[in-house]
PDB file of C-alpha atoms in Angstrom:
ATOM      1  CA  UNK A   1       0.000   0.000   0.000  1.00  0.00           C
ATOM      2  CA  UNK A   2       1.470   3.331  -1.063  1.00  0.00           C
ATOM      3  CA  UNK A   3       1.271   6.423   1.087  1.00  0.00           C
ATOM      4  CA  UNK A   4      -0.595   9.466  -0.195  1.00  0.00           C
ATOM      5  CA  UNK A   5       1.306  12.525  -1.421  1.00  0.00           C
ATOM      6  CA  UNK A   6       2.172  14.836   1.472  1.00  0.00           C
ATOM      7  CA  UNK A   7       1.616  11.938   3.894  1.00  0.00           C
ATOM      8  CA  UNK A   8       0.763  12.835   7.470  1.00  0.00           C
ATOM      9  CA  UNK A   9       0.207  10.197  10.166  1.00  0.00           C
ATOM     10  CA  UNK A  10      -3.385   9.811  11.343  1.00  0.00           C
ATOM     11  CA  UNK A  11      -4.478  11.169  14.711  1.00  0.00           C
ATOM     12  CA  UNK A  12      -7.380   8.775  15.192  1.00  0.00           C
ATOM     13  CA  UNK A  13      -7.722   5.069  14.526  1.00  0.00           C
ATOM     14  CA  UNK A  14     -10.457   2.664  13.436  1.00  0.00           C
ATOM     15  CA  UNK A  15     -10.225  -1.082  12.798  1.00  0.00           C
ATOM     16  CA  UNK A  16      -8.642  -1.544   9.386  1.00  0.00           C
ATOM     17  CA  UNK A  17     -11.212  -1.542   6.588  1.00  0.00           C
ATOM     18  CA  UNK A  18     -11.193  -2.103   2.838  1.00  0.00           C
ATOM     19  CA  UNK A  19     -12.828   0.825   1.088  1.00  0.00           C
ATOM     20  CA  UNK A  20     -13.756   0.676  -2.603  1.00  0.00           C
ATOM     21  CA  UNK A  21     -14.350   3.957  -4.439  1.00  0.00           C
ATOM     22  CA  UNK A  22     -16.439   3.553  -7.603  1.00  0.00           C
ATOM     23  CA  UNK A  23     -16.312   6.276 -10.248  1.00  0.00           C
ATOM     24  CA  UNK A  24     -17.486   6.780 -13.821  1.00  0.00           C
ATOM     25  CA  UNK A  25     -14.369   8.265 -15.449  1.00  0.00           C
ATOM     26  CA  UNK A  26     -10.750   9.103 -14.663  1.00  0.00           C
ATOM     27  CA  UNK A  27     -10.607  12.494 -12.840  1.00  0.00           C
ATOM     28  CA  UNK A  28     -13.993  11.987 -11.104  1.00  0.00           C
ATOM     29  CA  UNK A  29     -12.140  10.551  -8.129  1.00  0.00           C
ATOM     30  CA  UNK A  30      -9.922  13.640  -7.912  1.00  0.00           C
ATOM     31  CA  UNK A  31     -12.857  16.029  -7.850  1.00  0.00           C
ATOM     32  CA  UNK A  32     -15.280  14.195  -5.553  1.00  0.00           C
ATOM     33  CA  UNK A  33     -13.491  11.810  -3.178  1.00  0.00           C
ATOM     34  CA  UNK A  34      -9.711  12.350  -3.382  1.00  0.00           C
ATOM     35  CA  UNK A  35      -9.353  13.811   0.101  1.00  0.00           C
ATOM     36  CA  UNK A  36     -11.329  10.981   1.677  1.00  0.00           C
ATOM     37  CA  UNK A  37      -9.274   8.401  -0.180  1.00  0.00           C
ATOM     38  CA  UNK A  38      -6.007   9.986   0.944  1.00  0.00           C
ATOM     39  CA  UNK A  39      -7.289  10.261   4.508  1.00  0.00           C
ATOM     40  CA  UNK A  40      -8.286   6.599   4.699  1.00  0.00           C
ATOM     41  CA  UNK A  41      -5.024   5.473   3.106  1.00  0.00           C
ATOM     42  CA  UNK A  42      -3.023   7.578   5.593  1.00  0.00           C
ATOM     43  CA  UNK A  43      -4.958   5.940   8.423  1.00  0.00           C
ATOM     44  CA  UNK A  44      -3.895   2.493   7.218  1.00  0.00           C
ATOM     45  CA  UNK A  45      -7.043   1.368   5.431  1.00  0.00           C
ATOM     46  CA  UNK A  46      -6.935  -0.402   2.071  1.00  0.00           C
ATOM     47  CA  UNK A  47      -8.234   1.934  -0.634  1.00  0.00           C
ATOM     48  CA  UNK A  48      -9.287   0.491  -3.998  1.00  0.00           C
ATOM     49  CA  UNK A  49     -10.277   2.668  -6.971  1.00  0.00           C
ATOM     50  CA  UNK A  50     -12.692   1.270  -9.577  1.00  0.00           C
ATOM     51  CA  UNK A  51     -13.687   3.172 -12.730  1.00  0.00           C
ATOM     52  CA  UNK A  52     -16.389   2.117 -15.156  1.00  0.00           C
ATOM     53  CA  UNK A  53     -14.879   3.711 -18.279  1.00  0.00           C
ATOM     54  CA  UNK A  54     -11.599   5.131 -19.517  1.00  0.00           C
ATOM     55  CA  UNK A  55     -13.240   8.484 -20.289  1.00  0.00           C
ATOM     56  CA  UNK A  56     -12.339   8.308 -23.958  1.00  0.00           C
ATOM     57  CA  UNK A  57     -15.088  10.784 -24.913  1.00  0.00           C
ATOM     58  CA  UNK A  58     -13.771  13.561 -22.681  1.00  0.00           C
ATOM     59  CA  UNK A  59     -13.497  17.090 -24.041  1.00  0.00           C
ATOM     60  CA  UNK A  60      -9.778  16.701 -24.722  1.00  0.00           C
ATOM     61  CA  UNK A  61     -10.332  15.052 -28.076  1.00  0.00           C
ATOM     62  CA  UNK A  62      -6.847  13.603 -28.429  1.00  0.00           C
ATOM     63  CA  UNK A  63      -4.116  12.423 -26.151  1.00  0.00           C
ATOM     64  CA  UNK A  64      -0.494  13.554 -26.465  1.00  0.00           C
ATOM     65  CA  UNK A  65       1.096  12.609 -29.808  1.00  0.00           C
ATOM     66  CA  UNK A  66      -2.331  11.469 -31.024  1.00  0.00           C
ATOM     67  CA  UNK A  67      -2.416   8.500 -28.686  1.00  0.00           C
ATOM     68  CA  UNK A  68      -5.935   7.273 -27.858  1.00  0.00           C
ATOM     69  CA  UNK A  69      -7.360   9.545 -25.195  1.00  0.00           C
ATOM     70  CA  UNK A  70      -8.657   6.659 -23.100  1.00  0.00           C
ATOM     71  CA  UNK A  71      -5.180   5.147 -22.921  1.00  0.00           C
ATOM     72  CA  UNK A  72      -3.662   8.416 -21.756  1.00  0.00           C
ATOM     73  CA  UNK A  73      -6.422   9.025 -19.236  1.00  0.00           C
ATOM     74  CA  UNK A  74      -5.844   5.608 -17.669  1.00  0.00           C
ATOM     75  CA  UNK A  75      -2.181   6.491 -17.192  1.00  0.00           C
ATOM     76  CA  UNK A  76      -3.314   9.703 -15.541  1.00  0.00           C
ATOM     77  CA  UNK A  77      -5.690   7.715 -13.334  1.00  0.00           C
ATOM     78  CA  UNK A  78      -2.861   5.487 -12.102  1.00  0.00           C
ATOM     79  CA  UNK A  79      -0.760   8.560 -11.308  1.00  0.00           C
ATOM     80  CA  UNK A  80      -3.665  10.060  -9.377  1.00  0.00           C
ATOM     81  CA  UNK A  81      -4.243   6.791  -7.525  1.00  0.00           C
ATOM     82  CA  UNK A  82      -0.587   6.687  -6.509  1.00  0.00           C
ATOM     83  CA  UNK A  83      -0.782  10.244  -5.179  1.00  0.00           C
ATOM     84  CA  UNK A  84      -3.851   9.290  -3.119  1.00  0.00           C
ATOM     85  CA  UNK A  85      -2.354   6.112  -1.654  1.00  0.00           C
ATOM     86  CA  UNK A  86      -4.538   3.575  -3.471  1.00  0.00           C
ATOM     87  CA  UNK A  87      -3.577  -0.079  -3.193  1.00  0.00           C
ATOM     88  CA  UNK A  88      -5.324  -1.181  -6.409  1.00  0.00           C
ATOM     89  CA  UNK A  89      -6.926   0.312  -9.520  1.00  0.00           C
ATOM     90  CA  UNK A  90      -9.587  -1.573 -11.514  1.00  0.00           C
ATOM     91  CA  UNK A  91     -11.075  -0.614 -14.901  1.00  0.00           C
ATOM     92  CA  UNK A  92     -14.412  -2.312 -15.615  1.00  0.00           C
ATOM     93  CA  UNK A  93     -13.856  -1.613 -19.318  1.00  0.00           C
ATOM     94  CA  UNK A  94     -17.153  -0.069 -20.426  1.00  0.00           C
ATOM     95  CA  UNK A  95     -17.459   2.456 -23.233  1.00  0.00           C
ATOM     96  CA  UNK A  96     -17.762   6.098 -22.213  1.00  0.00           C
ATOM     97  CA  UNK A  97     -21.369   7.181 -22.845  1.00  0.00           C
ATOM     98  CA  UNK A  98     -20.681  10.850 -23.426  1.00  0.00           C
ATOM     99  CA  UNK A  99     -23.279  13.443 -22.491  1.00  0.00           C
ATOM    100  CA  UNK A 100     -25.939  11.976 -24.768  1.00  0.00           C
ATOM    101  CA  UNK A 101     -26.175   8.698 -22.853  1.00  0.00           C
ATOM    102  CA  UNK A 102     -27.394   6.837 -25.937  1.00  0.00           C
ATOM    103  CA  UNK A 103     -24.480   4.389 -25.881  1.00  0.00           C
ATOM    104  CA  UNK A 104     -21.813   2.912 -23.626  1.00  0.00           C
ATOM    105  CA  UNK A 105     -21.927   2.366 -19.883  1.00  0.00           C
ATOM    106  CA  UNK A 106     -25.227   4.197 -19.424  1.00  0.00           C
ATOM    107  CA  UNK A 107     -26.906   1.566 -21.614  1.00  0.00           C
ATOM    108  CA  UNK A 108     -25.327  -1.513 -20.063  1.00  0.00           C
ATOM    109  CA  UNK A 109     -27.877  -3.593 -18.106  1.00  0.00           C
ATOM    110  CA  UNK A 110     -27.536  -2.706 -14.430  1.00  0.00           C
ATOM    111  CA  UNK A 111     -27.391  -6.346 -13.377  1.00  0.00           C
ATOM    112  CA  UNK A 112     -24.515  -7.063 -15.760  1.00  0.00           C
ATOM    113  CA  UNK A 113     -22.371  -4.133 -14.613  1.00  0.00           C
ATOM    114  CA  UNK A 114     -23.307  -4.688 -10.968  1.00  0.00           C
ATOM    115  CA  UNK A 115     -22.078  -8.270 -11.092  1.00  0.00           C
ATOM    116  CA  UNK A 116     -18.732  -7.017 -12.434  1.00  0.00           C
ATOM    117  CA  UNK A 117     -18.382  -4.594  -9.552  1.00  0.00           C
ATOM    118  CA  UNK A 118     -19.675  -7.132  -7.047  1.00  0.00           C
ATOM    119  CA  UNK A 119     -16.900  -9.486  -8.148  1.00  0.00           C
ATOM    120  CA  UNK A 120     -14.337  -6.850  -7.142  1.00  0.00           C
ATOM    121  CA  UNK A 121     -16.133  -6.260  -3.851  1.00  0.00           C
ATOM    122  CA  UNK A 122     -16.044  -9.994  -3.088  1.00  0.00           C
ATOM    123  CA  UNK A 123     -12.360 -10.286  -4.047  1.00  0.00           C
ATOM    124  CA  UNK A 124     -11.546  -7.439  -1.697  1.00  0.00           C
ATOM    125  CA  UNK A 125     -13.979  -8.451   1.077  1.00  0.00           C
ATOM    126  CA  UNK A 126     -14.955  -4.796   0.877  1.00  0.00           C
ATOM    127  CA  UNK A 127     -16.324  -3.109   3.974  1.00  0.00           C
ATOM    128  CA  UNK A 128     -17.338   0.135   2.288  1.00  0.00           C
ATOM    129  CA  UNK A 129     -18.329   1.197  -1.222  1.00  0.00           C
ATOM    130  CA  UNK A 130     -18.765   4.737  -2.471  1.00  0.00           C
ATOM    131  CA  UNK A 131     -20.962   5.527  -5.455  1.00  0.00           C
ATOM    132  CA  UNK A 132     -22.912   8.676  -6.445  1.00  0.00           C
ATOM    133  CA  UNK A 133     -26.195  10.271  -5.455  1.00  0.00           C
ATOM    134  CA  UNK A 134     -29.351   9.377  -7.463  1.00  0.00           C
ATOM    135  CA  UNK A 135     -29.018  12.544  -9.565  1.00  0.00           C
ATOM    136  CA  UNK A 136     -25.570  11.478 -10.692  1.00  0.00           C
ATOM    137  CA  UNK A 137     -24.272  14.803  -9.388  1.00  0.00           C
ATOM    138  CA  UNK A 138     -24.908  17.154 -12.288  1.00  0.00           C
ATOM    139  CA  UNK A 139     -26.761  14.471 -14.264  1.00  0.00           C
ATOM    140  CA  UNK A 140     -24.135  12.892 -16.532  1.00  0.00           C
ATOM    141  CA  UNK A 141     -25.648   9.580 -17.751  1.00  0.00           C
ATOM    142  CA  UNK A 142     -22.602   7.585 -16.644  1.00  0.00           C
ATOM    143  CA  UNK A 143     -22.800   9.144 -13.172  1.00  0.00           C
ATOM    144  CA  UNK A 144     -26.467   8.214 -12.828  1.00  0.00           C
ATOM    145  CA  UNK A 145     -25.527   4.677 -13.843  1.00  0.00           C
ATOM    146  CA  UNK A 146     -22.789   4.586 -11.183  1.00  0.00           C
ATOM    147  CA  UNK A 147     -25.501   5.171  -8.574  1.00  0.00           C
ATOM    148  CA  UNK A 148     -27.674   2.349  -9.901  1.00  0.00           C
ATOM    149  CA  UNK A 149     -24.813  -0.105 -10.388  1.00  0.00           C
ATOM    150  CA  UNK A 150     -23.161   0.681  -7.067  1.00  0.00           C
ATOM    151  CA  UNK A 151     -26.344   0.179  -5.088  1.00  0.00           C
ATOM    152  CA  UNK A 152     -27.057  -3.170  -6.738  1.00  0.00           C
ATOM    153  CA  UNK A 153     -23.453  -4.383  -6.514  1.00  0.00           C
ATOM    154  CA  UNK A 154     -23.303  -3.722  -2.778  1.00  0.00           C
ATOM    155  CA  UNK A 155     -26.471  -5.764  -2.354  1.00  0.00           C
ATOM    156  CA  UNK A 156     -25.090  -8.643  -4.437  1.00  0.00           C
ATOM    157  CA  UNK A 157     -21.761  -8.693  -2.581  1.00  0.00           C
ATOM    158  CA  UNK A 158     -23.137  -8.028   0.897  1.00  0.00           C
ATOM    159  CA  UNK A 159     -21.006  -4.900   1.312  1.00  0.00           C
ATOM    160  CA  UNK A 160     -22.264  -3.433   4.607  1.00  0.00           C
ATOM    161  CA  UNK A 161     -21.825   0.303   4.016  1.00  0.00           C
ATOM    162  CA  UNK A 162     -22.539   2.412   0.920  1.00  0.00           C
ATOM    163  CA  UNK A 163     -21.713   6.109   0.867  1.00  0.00           C
ATOM    164  CA  UNK A 164     -23.063   8.240  -1.971  1.00  0.00           C
ATOM    165  CA  UNK A 165     -20.460  10.848  -2.918  1.00  0.00           C
ATOM    166  CA  UNK A 166     -22.151  14.176  -3.566  1.00  0.00           C
ATOM    167  CA  UNK A 167     -21.931  17.935  -3.065  1.00  0.00           C
ATOM    168  CA  UNK A 168     -23.965  20.106  -0.707  1.00  0.00           C
ATOM    169  CA  UNK A 169     -26.468  21.654  -3.124  1.00  0.00           C
ATOM    170  CA  UNK A 170     -27.183  24.651  -0.902  1.00  0.00           C
ATOM    171  CA  UNK A 171     -23.523  25.531  -0.530  1.00  0.00           C
ATOM    172  CA  UNK A 172     -22.931  25.054  -4.250  1.00  0.00           C
ATOM    173  CA  UNK A 173     -25.771  27.365  -5.255  1.00  0.00           C
ATOM    174  CA  UNK A 174     -24.594  30.060  -2.844  1.00  0.00           C
ATOM    175  CA  UNK A 175     -21.065  29.756  -4.202  1.00  0.00           C
ATOM    176  CA  UNK A 176     -22.297  30.123  -7.770  1.00  0.00           C
ATOM    177  CA  UNK A 177     -24.249  33.248  -6.851  1.00  0.00           C
ATOM    178  CA  UNK A 178     -21.138  34.770  -5.300  1.00  0.00           C
ATOM    179  CA  UNK A 179     -18.993  33.877  -8.293  1.00  0.00           C
ATOM    180  CA  UNK A 180     -21.561  35.426 -10.648  1.00  0.00           C
ATOM    181  CA  UNK A 181     -20.987  38.780  -8.958  1.00  0.00           C
ATOM    182  CA  UNK A 182     -17.376  38.897 -10.156  1.00  0.00           C
ATOM    183  CA  UNK A 183     -17.350  36.537 -13.132  1.00  0.00           C
ATOM    184  CA  UNK A 184     -19.559  36.395 -16.224  1.00  0.00           C
ATOM    185  CA  UNK A 185     -20.525  32.798 -16.941  1.00  0.00           C
ATOM    186  CA  UNK A 186     -20.629  31.672 -20.596  1.00  0.00           C
ATOM    187  CA  UNK A 187     -24.038  32.001 -22.250  1.00  0.00           C
ATOM    188  CA  UNK A 188     -24.469  28.227 -22.371  1.00  0.00           C
ATOM    189  CA  UNK A 189     -23.869  27.881 -18.619  1.00  0.00           C
ATOM    190  CA  UNK A 190     -27.280  27.729 -16.947  1.00  0.00           C
ATOM    191  CA  UNK A 191     -26.979  27.972 -13.166  1.00  0.00           C
ATOM    192  CA  UNK A 192     -30.600  26.823 -12.845  1.00  0.00           C
ATOM    193  CA  UNK A 193     -29.557  23.265 -13.656  1.00  0.00           C
ATOM    194  CA  UNK A 194     -27.982  23.119 -10.201  1.00  0.00           C
ATOM    195  CA  UNK A 195     -31.399  23.570  -8.582  1.00  0.00           C
ATOM    196  CA  UNK A 196     -31.785  19.792  -8.786  1.00  0.00           C
ATOM    197  CA  UNK A 197     -28.130  18.716  -8.902  1.00  0.00           C
ATOM    198  CA  UNK A 198     -26.329  16.759  -6.197  1.00  0.00           C
ATOM    199  CA  UNK A 199     -28.014  16.583  -2.754  1.00  0.00           C
ATOM    200  CA  UNK A 200     -29.939  18.990  -0.493  1.00  0.00           C
ATOM    201  CA  UNK A 201     -28.036  19.949   2.648  1.00  0.00           C
ATOM    202  CA  UNK A 202     -30.592  18.330   4.942  1.00  0.00           C
ATOM    203  CA  UNK A 203     -30.065  14.873   3.407  1.00  0.00           C
ATOM    204  CA  UNK A 204     -26.278  14.773   3.820  1.00  0.00           C
ATOM    205  CA  UNK A 205     -25.028  12.522   6.626  1.00  0.00           C
ATOM    206  CA  UNK A 206     -21.229  12.830   6.290  1.00  0.00           C
ATOM    207  CA  UNK A 207     -19.180  16.003   5.973  1.00  0.00           C
ATOM    208  CA  UNK A 208     -15.644  14.644   5.818  1.00  0.00           C
ATOM    209  CA  UNK A 209     -12.902  17.143   6.540  1.00  0.00           C
ATOM    210  CA  UNK A 210      -9.952  16.590   4.259  1.00  0.00           C
ATOM    211  CA  UNK A 211      -7.944  19.801   4.493  1.00  0.00           C
ATOM    212  CA  UNK A 212      -4.967  17.943   5.947  1.00  0.00           C
ATOM    213  CA  UNK A 213      -4.819  16.011   2.686  1.00  0.00           C
ATOM    214  CA  UNK A 214      -4.962  19.014   0.371  1.00  0.00           C
ATOM    215  CA  UNK A 215      -1.515  18.203  -1.011  1.00  0.00           C
ATOM    216  CA  UNK A 216      -2.606  14.697  -2.023  1.00  0.00           C
ATOM    217  CA  UNK A 217      -5.893  15.963  -3.457  1.00  0.00           C
ATOM    218  CA  UNK A 218      -4.123  18.624  -5.483  1.00  0.00           C
ATOM    219  CA  UNK A 219      -1.586  16.081  -6.771  1.00  0.00           C
ATOM    220  CA  UNK A 220      -4.443  13.783  -7.777  1.00  0.00           C
ATOM    221  CA  UNK A 221      -6.074  16.589  -9.734  1.00  0.00           C
ATOM    222  CA  UNK A 222      -2.793  17.656 -11.326  1.00  0.00           C
ATOM    223  CA  UNK A 223      -2.274  14.114 -12.653  1.00  0.00           C
ATOM    224  CA  UNK A 224      -5.230  14.550 -15.046  1.00  0.00           C
ATOM    225  CA  UNK A 225      -3.418  16.807 -17.492  1.00  0.00           C
ATOM    226  CA  UNK A 226      -5.708  16.091 -20.438  1.00  0.00           C
ATOM    227  CA  UNK A 227      -8.714  17.368 -18.495  1.00  0.00           C
ATOM    228  CA  UNK A 228      -7.315  20.849 -17.923  1.00  0.00           C
ATOM    229  CA  UNK A 229      -7.915  21.844 -21.557  1.00  0.00           C
ATOM    230  CA  UNK A 230     -10.615  21.340 -24.179  1.00  0.00           C
ATOM    231  CA  UNK A 231     -14.009  22.930 -24.689  1.00  0.00           C
ATOM    232  CA  UNK A 232     -14.802  26.616 -25.091  1.00  0.00           C
ATOM    233  CA  UNK A 233     -14.334  27.748 -21.478  1.00  0.00           C
ATOM    234  CA  UNK A 234     -11.935  27.232 -18.581  1.00  0.00           C
ATOM    235  CA  UNK A 235     -12.103  23.645 -17.360  1.00  0.00           C
ATOM    236  CA  UNK A 236     -12.997  22.980 -13.721  1.00  0.00           C
ATOM    237  CA  UNK A 237      -9.722  21.204 -12.953  1.00  0.00           C
ATOM    238  CA  UNK A 238      -7.645  23.997 -14.453  1.00  0.00           C
ATOM    239  CA  UNK A 239      -9.506  26.643 -12.466  1.00  0.00           C
ATOM    240  CA  UNK A 240      -9.134  24.748  -9.194  1.00  0.00           C
ATOM    241  CA  UNK A 241      -5.438  24.084  -9.720  1.00  0.00           C
ATOM    242  CA  UNK A 242      -4.840  27.826 -10.136  1.00  0.00           C
ATOM    243  CA  UNK A 243      -6.149  28.534  -6.640  1.00  0.00           C
ATOM    244  CA  UNK A 244      -3.548  29.539  -4.028  1.00  0.00           C
ATOM    245  CA  UNK A 245      -2.952  26.703  -1.584  1.00  0.00           C
ATOM    246  CA  UNK A 246      -4.744  28.388   1.318  1.00  0.00           C
ATOM    247  CA  UNK A 247      -7.822  29.043  -0.833  1.00  0.00           C
ATOM    248  CA  UNK A 248      -7.659  25.521  -2.296  1.00  0.00           C
ATOM    249  CA  UNK A 249      -7.627  24.031   1.191  1.00  0.00           C
ATOM    250  CA  UNK A 250     -10.557  26.189   2.280  1.00  0.00           C
ATOM    251  CA  UNK A 251     -12.672  25.644  -0.841  1.00  0.00           C
ATOM    252  CA  UNK A 252     -12.023  21.907  -1.148  1.00  0.00           C
ATOM    253  CA  UNK A 253     -11.514  21.000   2.493  1.00  0.00           C
ATOM    254  CA  UNK A 254     -14.790  19.100   2.878  1.00  0.00           C
ATOM    255  CA  UNK A 255     -16.238  16.155   0.964  1.00  0.00           C
ATOM    256  CA  UNK A 256     -19.870  15.154   1.318  1.00  0.00           C
ATOM    257  CA  UNK A 257     -21.639  11.793   1.450  1.00  0.00           C
ATOM    258  CA  UNK A 258     -25.071  10.329   2.084  1.00  0.00           C
ATOM    259  CA  UNK A 259     -25.633   7.015   3.836  1.00  0.00           C
ATOM    260  CA  UNK A 260     -29.221   5.986   3.221  1.00  0.00           C
ATOM    261  CA  UNK A 261     -29.486   3.606   6.187  1.00  0.00           C
ATOM    262  CA  UNK A 262     -28.917   6.511   8.598  1.00  0.00           C
ATOM    263  CA  UNK A 263     -31.325   9.315   9.494  1.00  0.00           C
ATOM    264  CA  UNK A 264     -30.851  12.300   7.161  1.00  0.00           C
ATOM    265  CA  UNK A 265     -29.233  15.406   8.548  1.00  0.00           C
ATOM    266  CA  UNK A 266     -26.579  13.780  10.717  1.00  0.00           C
ATOM    267  CA  UNK A 267     -23.286  15.635  10.864  1.00  0.00           C
ATOM    268  CA  UNK A 268     -20.736  12.839  10.905  1.00  0.00           C
ATOM    269  CA  UNK A 269     -17.130  13.791  10.163  1.00  0.00           C
ATOM    270  CA  UNK A 270     -15.435  10.524   9.235  1.00  0.00           C
ATOM    271  CA  UNK A 271     -16.470   7.989   6.575  1.00  0.00           C
ATOM    272  CA  UNK A 272     -16.270   5.188   9.144  1.00  0.00           C
ATOM    273  CA  UNK A 273     -18.378   6.936  11.787  1.00  0.00           C
ATOM    274  CA  UNK A 274     -21.601   5.176  12.887  1.00  0.00           C
ATOM    275  CA  UNK A 275     -20.272   1.849  11.632  1.00  0.00           C
ATOM    276  CA  UNK A 276     -23.002  -0.819  11.739  1.00  0.00           C
ATOM    277  CA  UNK A 277     -22.364  -3.544  14.342  1.00  0.00           C
ATOM    278  CA  UNK A 278     -21.184  -6.722  12.617  1.00  0.00           C
ATOM    279  CA  UNK A 279     -20.661 -10.231  13.947  1.00  0.00           C
ATOM    280  CA  UNK A 280     -16.910  -9.749  14.216  1.00  0.00           C
ATOM    281  CA  UNK A 281     -17.186  -6.133  15.349  1.00  0.00           C
ATOM    282  CA  UNK A 282     -19.985  -5.500  17.842  1.00  0.00           C
ATOM    283  CA  UNK A 283     -19.015  -1.920  18.632  1.00  0.00           C
ATOM    284  CA  UNK A 284     -21.988   0.437  18.966  1.00  0.00           C
ATOM    285  CA  UNK A 285     -22.294   3.285  16.448  1.00  0.00           C
ATOM    286  CA  UNK A 286     -20.351   6.423  17.353  1.00  0.00           C
ATOM    287  CA  UNK A 287     -22.654   9.015  18.855  1.00  0.00           C
ATOM    288  CA  UNK A 288     -22.158  12.538  17.593  1.00  0.00           C
ATOM    289  CA  UNK A 289     -21.820  14.046  21.061  1.00  0.00           C
ATOM    290  CA  UNK A 290     -19.306  11.351  22.067  1.00  0.00           C
ATOM    291  CA  UNK A 291     -17.172  11.502  18.927  1.00  0.00           C
ATOM    292  CA  UNK A 292     -13.446  12.078  19.577  1.00  0.00           C
ATOM    293  CA  UNK A 293     -11.976  15.372  18.355  1.00  0.00           C
ATOM    294  CA  UNK A 294     -11.598  15.488  14.598  1.00  0.00           C
ATOM    295  CA  UNK A 295      -7.975  15.802  13.400  1.00  0.00           C
ATOM    296  CA  UNK A 296      -9.011  18.674  11.150  1.00  0.00           C
ATOM    297  CA  UNK A 297      -9.691  20.759  14.236  1.00  0.00           C
ATOM    298  CA  UNK A 298      -6.199  20.371  15.651  1.00  0.00           C
ATOM    299  CA  UNK A 299      -3.751  19.735  12.795  1.00  0.00           C
ATOM    300  CA  UNK A 300      -1.908  22.753  11.325  1.00  0.00           C
ATOM    301  CA  UNK A 301      -2.124  23.388   7.569  1.00  0.00           C
ATOM    302  CA  UNK A 302       0.096  21.493   5.149  1.00  0.00           C
ATOM    303  CA  UNK A 303       3.041  23.708   4.192  1.00  0.00           C
ATOM    304  CA  UNK A 304       2.657  25.178   0.739  1.00  0.00           C
ATOM    305  CA  UNK A 305       6.089  23.840  -0.182  1.00  0.00           C
ATOM    306  CA  UNK A 306       4.650  20.300   0.001  1.00  0.00           C
ATOM    307  CA  UNK A 307       2.298  20.985  -2.898  1.00  0.00           C
ATOM    308  CA  UNK A 308       3.535  20.482  -6.449  1.00  0.00           C
ATOM    309  CA  UNK A 309       3.203  23.463  -8.719  1.00  0.00           C
ATOM    310  CA  UNK A 310       2.902  26.097  -5.963  1.00  0.00           C
TER     311      UNK A 310
END
C-alpha cells in the first residue's frame, strides 16, 4: 500500500477496513473523493479505486502525440491513484457514454455491470463502497448509472456500508451566486440546472474534513493533465489548480456523502463513523456528542512547499 502525497500520520484510529471507491471516469475521483481516499489510506485502510470507463469521450479530443485519449487518461488515473495512496486500480472496461447517454456504460444492463463490480467487492472483502447520489451529481448519464450499479453491486456482494459521494447543493448554489458577482458565466452555462443537482443539505449525513490532505488531493487533480484543456471555457480542474494553496484548502476541504441507512441530517465527520455492528465487530455506532476530536480541528495546515506546482 502506497502512502498518499504529502503523507501525514493519522491522529485517530479505526479497525482496518477495505474501502472501494467507484467512479465513472478518470478524474472523477480527484474532484469528488480524493481527500477521503487519501485520509483513509493515511490511516492504514486499504483503498481500492474502480472506474467504469476510460473516459475516452472527454473534451480533450486527443491524447499527447495522437495517442488514444482513453489510454492516456488511464495512465493519468494510475498517477492520481498513486498520489492518493490507493492499493489497487480496476477498470471495468465499459465504453464512455458521453453526455448523450445513448451508448456505452449508461446503456449496459444494471445487473450485468453490478455483477462485475460485485466481483471486485467480493475479491476485496470490501467493507465500504462509495458511489454517487441518485441525480448522478450534475446528471451525466454515466454518473447516474454509477448510482444504480453501485447500489445493486453492494447488495449482491453483501457490502455493509454504501456512501453516496455528492456535493452540498445549498452551498454550491450560494457559491455560484457569489462567483456570478465577479465573473460572467458563458451564455451556455445555466446555473438553474444546479437547482436539482447533487443533494440537499438536509439529506447529507457525512461532511468529511480533508484539508490535511490538500496536497494529495491537489496532486491527484494535477495528474489529469488532459482534463485541464478542451471545450470553449476554462475547465474545472484547471480553475481549481490555479487557486492559491490556502484558498484551495478552504474551498475543497470538505467532501460530502449520504448514507441511506442513517437518518438524514446527521453531521458525521469521518467515513467510518456510525459503523453498523457486525458479527466480528460488535461496537456500537459512534454518537455525535461522544465523537473524539476530529484531526481537522487540531492539525496545522500542510506547508505550501509540500504541494507540487505552488
